[in-house]
Coordinates of C-alpha atoms and ligand atoms in Angstrom, one line a residue:
X1 CA -0.6 3.7 18.1
X2 CA -0.7 1.2 15.3
X3 CA 1.5 3.5 13.3
X4 CA 4.0 3.4 16.4
X5 CA 4.1 -0.4 16.1
X6 CA 4.8 0.0 12.3
X7 CA 7.5 2.6 12.8
X8 CA 9.1 0.5 15.5
X9 CA 9.2 -2.5 13.3
X10 CA 11.0 -0.5 10.7
X11 CA 13.4 0.9 13.0
X12 CA 13.9 -2.4 14.7
X13 CA 14.0 -4.8 11.6
X14 CA 14.3 -3.0 8.3
X15 CA 17.1 -0.3 8.9
X16 CA 19.5 -2.4 10.9
X17 CA 19.3 -5.1 8.1
X18 CA 19.0 -3.2 5.1
X19 CA 21.7 -0.4 5.7
X20 CA 24.5 -3.1 6.4
X21 CA 23.4 -4.9 3.3
X22 CA 23.6 -1.9 1.1
X23 CA 27.1 -1.4 2.3
X24 CA 28.0 -5.0 1.3
X25 CA 26.3 -4.5 -2.1
X26 CA 28.4 -1.2 -2.6
X27 CA 31.7 -2.8 -1.6
X28 CA 31.2 -5.9 -3.7
X29 CA 29.6 -4.1 -6.6
X30 CA 26.5 -6.3 -6.7
X31 CA 23.4 -5.6 -8.6
X32 CA 22.4 -4.3 -12.0
X33 CA 23.3 -0.5 -11.4
X34 CA 26.5 -1.0 -9.3
X35 CA 28.0 -3.0 -12.2
X36 CA 27.4 -0.3 -14.8
X37 CA 29.7 2.3 -13.3
X38 CA 27.0 5.2 -14.2
X39 CA 27.5 8.8 -13.1
X40 CA 26.1 9.2 -9.7
X41 CA 22.9 11.1 -10.7
X42 CA 22.0 8.9 -13.5
X43 CA 22.4 5.9 -11.1
X44 CA 20.4 7.6 -8.2
X45 CA 17.6 8.5 -10.7
X46 CA 17.5 4.8 -11.9
X47 CA 17.4 3.5 -8.3
X48 CA 14.3 5.8 -7.8
X49 CA 12.6 4.4 -10.8
X50 CA 13.5 0.7 -10.3
X51 CA 12.6 0.8 -6.5
X52 CA 9.4 2.5 -7.5
X53 CA 8.6 -0.3 -9.9
X54 CA 9.5 -3.2 -7.8
X55 CA 7.3 -1.7 -4.9
X56 CA 4.4 -1.6 -7.4
X57 CA 5.0 -5.4 -7.8
X58 CA 5.1 -5.7 -4.0
X59 CA 1.9 -3.7 -3.6
X60 CA 0.1 -6.0 -6.2
X61 CA 1.3 -9.2 -4.3
X62 CA 0.0 -7.7 -0.9
X63 CA -3.3 -7.6 -2.4
X64 CA -3.3 -10.8 -4.6
X65 CA -1.7 -13.3 -2.1
X66 CA -4.1 -13.9 0.8
X67 CA -1.5 -14.5 3.4
X68 CA 0.0 -11.0 2.5
X69 CA -3.6 -9.5 2.2
X70 CA -4.4 -10.5 5.9
X71 CA -1.7 -7.8 7.0
X72 CA -2.2 -5.3 4.4
X73 CA -5.9 -5.2 4.8
X74 CA -5.1 -3.3 8.3
X75 CA -3.9 -0.4 6.3
X76 CA -7.2 -0.5 4.3
X77 CA -9.4 -0.7 7.3
X78 CA -8.9 3.1 8.1
X79 CA -12.1 4.8 7.5
X80 CA -10.6 8.2 6.7
X81 CA -7.7 9.0 4.4
X82 CA -5.2 11.3 5.8
X83 CA -1.6 11.5 6.5
X84 CA -1.9 9.2 9.5
X85 CA -3.2 6.4 7.1
X86 CA 0.4 6.6 5.5
X87 CA 2.0 5.2 8.6
X88 CA -0.9 2.9 9.7
X89 CA 0.6 -0.4 8.6
X90 CA 0.6 -3.5 10.6
X91 CA 4.1 -4.5 12.0
X92 CA 3.7 -7.9 10.5
X93 CA 3.4 -6.3 6.8
X94 CA 6.6 -4.3 7.5
X95 CA 8.4 -7.4 8.9
X96 CA 7.4 -9.5 5.9
X97 CA 8.4 -6.8 3.5
X98 CA 12.0 -6.9 4.8
X99 CA 13.1 -9.8 2.5
X100 CA 11.5 -8.1 -0.4
X101 CA 13.4 -4.9 0.3
X102 CA 16.6 -6.9 0.8
X103 CA 16.0 -8.5 -2.6
X104 CA 15.4 -5.0 -4.3
X105 CA 18.5 -3.7 -2.8
X106 CA 20.8 -6.7 -4.0
X107 CA 19.2 -7.0 -7.3
X108 CA 19.0 -3.3 -8.3
X109 CA 22.4 -2.6 -6.4
X110 CA 21.7 0.3 -3.8
X111 CA 24.4 1.8 -1.8
X112 CA 23.6 3.2 1.7
X113 CA 23.4 6.6 0.1
X114 CA 21.0 5.8 -2.7
X115 CA 19.0 3.7 -0.3
X116 CA 18.5 6.6 2.0
X117 CA 17.5 8.8 -1.0
X118 CA 14.9 6.4 -2.0
X119 CA 13.6 6.3 1.6
X120 CA 13.1 10.0 1.5
X121 CA 11.4 9.9 -2.1
X122 CA 9.2 7.0 -0.8
X123 CA 8.2 8.6 2.4
X124 CA 7.3 12.0 0.7
X125 CA 5.3 10.1 -1.9
X126 CA 3.4 8.1 0.5
X127 CA 2.7 11.1 2.8
X128 CA 1.4 13.1 -0.1
X129 CA -0.8 10.6 -1.7
X130 CA -2.5 9.6 1.7
X131 CA -3.0 13.3 2.6
X132 CA -6.2 15.2 2.5
X133 CA -4.6 18.0 0.5
X134 CA -7.1 18.9 -2.2
X135 CA -5.3 20.5 -5.1
X136 CA -7.4 22.5 -7.7
X137 CA -8.6 19.8 -10.2
X138 CA -6.4 21.2 -13.0
X139 CA -3.3 21.0 -10.9
X140 CA -4.0 17.7 -9.7
X141 CA -4.6 16.4 -13.2
X142 CA -1.3 17.9 -14.3
X143 CA 0.7 16.4 -11.4
X144 CA -1.2 13.1 -11.8
X145 CA 0.4 12.6 -15.3
X146 CA 3.6 11.8 -13.4
X147 CA 2.9 11.3 -9.8
X148 CA 0.3 9.5 -7.6
X149 CA -2.1 12.1 -6.2
X150 CA -4.5 11.9 -3.2
X151 CA -7.6 11.6 -5.4
X152 CA -5.9 8.8 -7.4
X153 CA -4.8 6.9 -4.3
X154 CA -8.4 7.7 -2.5
X155 CA -9.8 5.2 -5.4
X156 CA -7.5 2.5 -4.2
X157 CA -8.9 3.0 -0.7
X158 CA -12.4 2.7 -1.9
X159 CA -14.8 0.0 -0.3
X160 CA -15.6 -1.4 -4.0
X161 CA -13.2 -4.3 -4.8
X162 CA -12.8 -3.3 -8.4
X163 CA -11.6 0.1 -7.3
X164 CA -9.4 -1.2 -4.5
X165 CA -7.8 -3.5 -7.1
X166 CA -6.4 -0.5 -9.2
X167 CA -4.0 2.3 -8.6
X168 CA -1.2 0.2 -7.1
X169 CA 1.6 2.7 -8.0
X170 CA 2.9 4.6 -4.9
X171 CA 5.2 7.2 -6.6
X172 CA 5.0 7.2 -10.5
X173 CA 1.7 6.8 -12.1
X174 CA 3.4 5.1 -15.1
X175 CA 3.3 1.7 -13.7
X176 CA -0.6 1.5 -13.5
X177 CA -0.7 3.0 -16.9
X178 CA 1.7 0.4 -18.2
X179 CA -0.2 -2.5 -16.6
X180 CA -3.6 -1.3 -17.4
X181 CA -4.5 -0.9 -13.7
X182 CA -4.8 3.0 -13.8
X183 CA -8.3 4.0 -12.6
X184 CA -9.2 7.8 -12.9
X185 CA -12.4 9.6 -13.2
X186 CA -14.3 8.1 -10.2
X187 CA -16.2 10.8 -8.7
X188 CA -14.8 11.7 -5.3
X189 CA -18.3 12.0 -3.8
X190 CA -19.0 8.3 -4.7
X191 CA -15.9 6.9 -2.8
X192 CA -16.3 5.5 0.6
X193 CA -13.1 4.6 2.2
X194 CA -12.6 1.4 4.1
X195 CA -13.3 -2.4 3.9
X196 CA -17.0 -3.3 4.2
X197 CA -16.7 -6.2 6.6
X198 CA -14.7 -4.1 9.0
X199 CA -17.0 -1.0 9.0
X200 CA -18.5 -1.7 12.6
X201 CA -17.6 0.4 15.6
X202 CA -14.5 -0.9 17.3
X203 CA -13.1 -2.2 13.9
X204 CA -10.3 0.3 14.1
X205 CA -9.3 -0.1 17.8
X206 CA -5.7 -1.0 18.4
X207 CA -6.2 -4.4 19.5
X208 CA -8.7 -5.4 16.7
X209 CA -6.2 -4.0 14.2
X210 CA -3.2 -5.9 15.8
X211 CA -5.0 -9.3 16.1
X212 CA -6.9 -9.2 12.5
X213 CA -4.1 -11.0 10.5
X214 CA -4.3 -13.9 12.8
X215 CA -8.0 -14.2 13.1
X216 CA -10.3 -16.0 10.8
X217 CA -11.0 -13.8 7.9
X218 CA -14.5 -12.4 7.0
X219 CA -15.9 -11.9 3.5
X220 CA -14.1 -8.4 3.1
X221 CA -16.5 -7.1 0.5
X222 CA -19.8 -7.8 2.2
X223 CA -21.2 -5.1 4.5
X224 CA -22.1 -6.7 8.0
X225 CA -25.7 -5.7 7.8
X226 CA -25.9 -7.2 4.3
X227 CA -24.5 -10.5 5.5
X228 CA -27.1 -10.7 8.3
X229 CA -29.9 -9.8 5.9
X230 CA -28.7 -12.5 3.4
X231 CA -28.3 -15.1 6.2
X232 CA -31.8 -14.5 7.0
X233 CA -33.0 -14.9 3.5
X234 CA -31.1 -18.2 3.2
X235 CA -32.4 -19.6 6.6
X236 CA -35.7 -17.8 7.3
X237 CA -36.9 -18.0 10.8
X238 CA -39.6 -20.5 10.9
X239 CA -42.6 -19.2 13.2
X240 CA -43.3 -21.7 16.0
X241 CA -46.4 -23.9 15.5
X242 CA -49.5 -22.7 17.2
Ligands
LIG1 ZN1 -3.2 -1.3 -0.9

């Protein structure tokens, strides 16, 4: 259901705004690539690479800017990683991303066709790295040299902040390597998925997911039980006098 609200905001907001914008960019020859007059397949390949990189930057901002993290945290609240996680985004995050998407389209210079091609590439990458497909380790390592794999992205969904703040690439692994944010070699058995503060039952119910960005935010990385235990240590219950 949270996925449905996310999909709805893409259909209602992003596509009607961005596709006409791409038509305008094409007709006016705006953007870096439209002005170069490259052969189509070179231009289309560069569109994928540049959109992938600018999406890496957007993903970093989603984690680093508190106002954006309020929305993106809903995606990280999922307690299991599977293809449904790929579409469990808060509609607010998708709505806020529209101006960024518009800036990408204008600056890079996307046509309606190259925009659609990027959407297919992006959807395929996101579905793949959120899936619970378990490739043989040797295969996964080979694919991971170029593309973000489920094991690599699983580290990004870990409930440890230093692991969550790594592996921000969504398509090409290269961007994490370039920025020193690539983190591999974490044992899959040691990874727990989710955000510690939201681990209680009911944390992933639709209403809770929808209202979370608008509520006071918890200490994300503290487990609810630990918080209670630490509060008791700070303010010990004084036994009543006899
Ligand atoms: Zn993230």
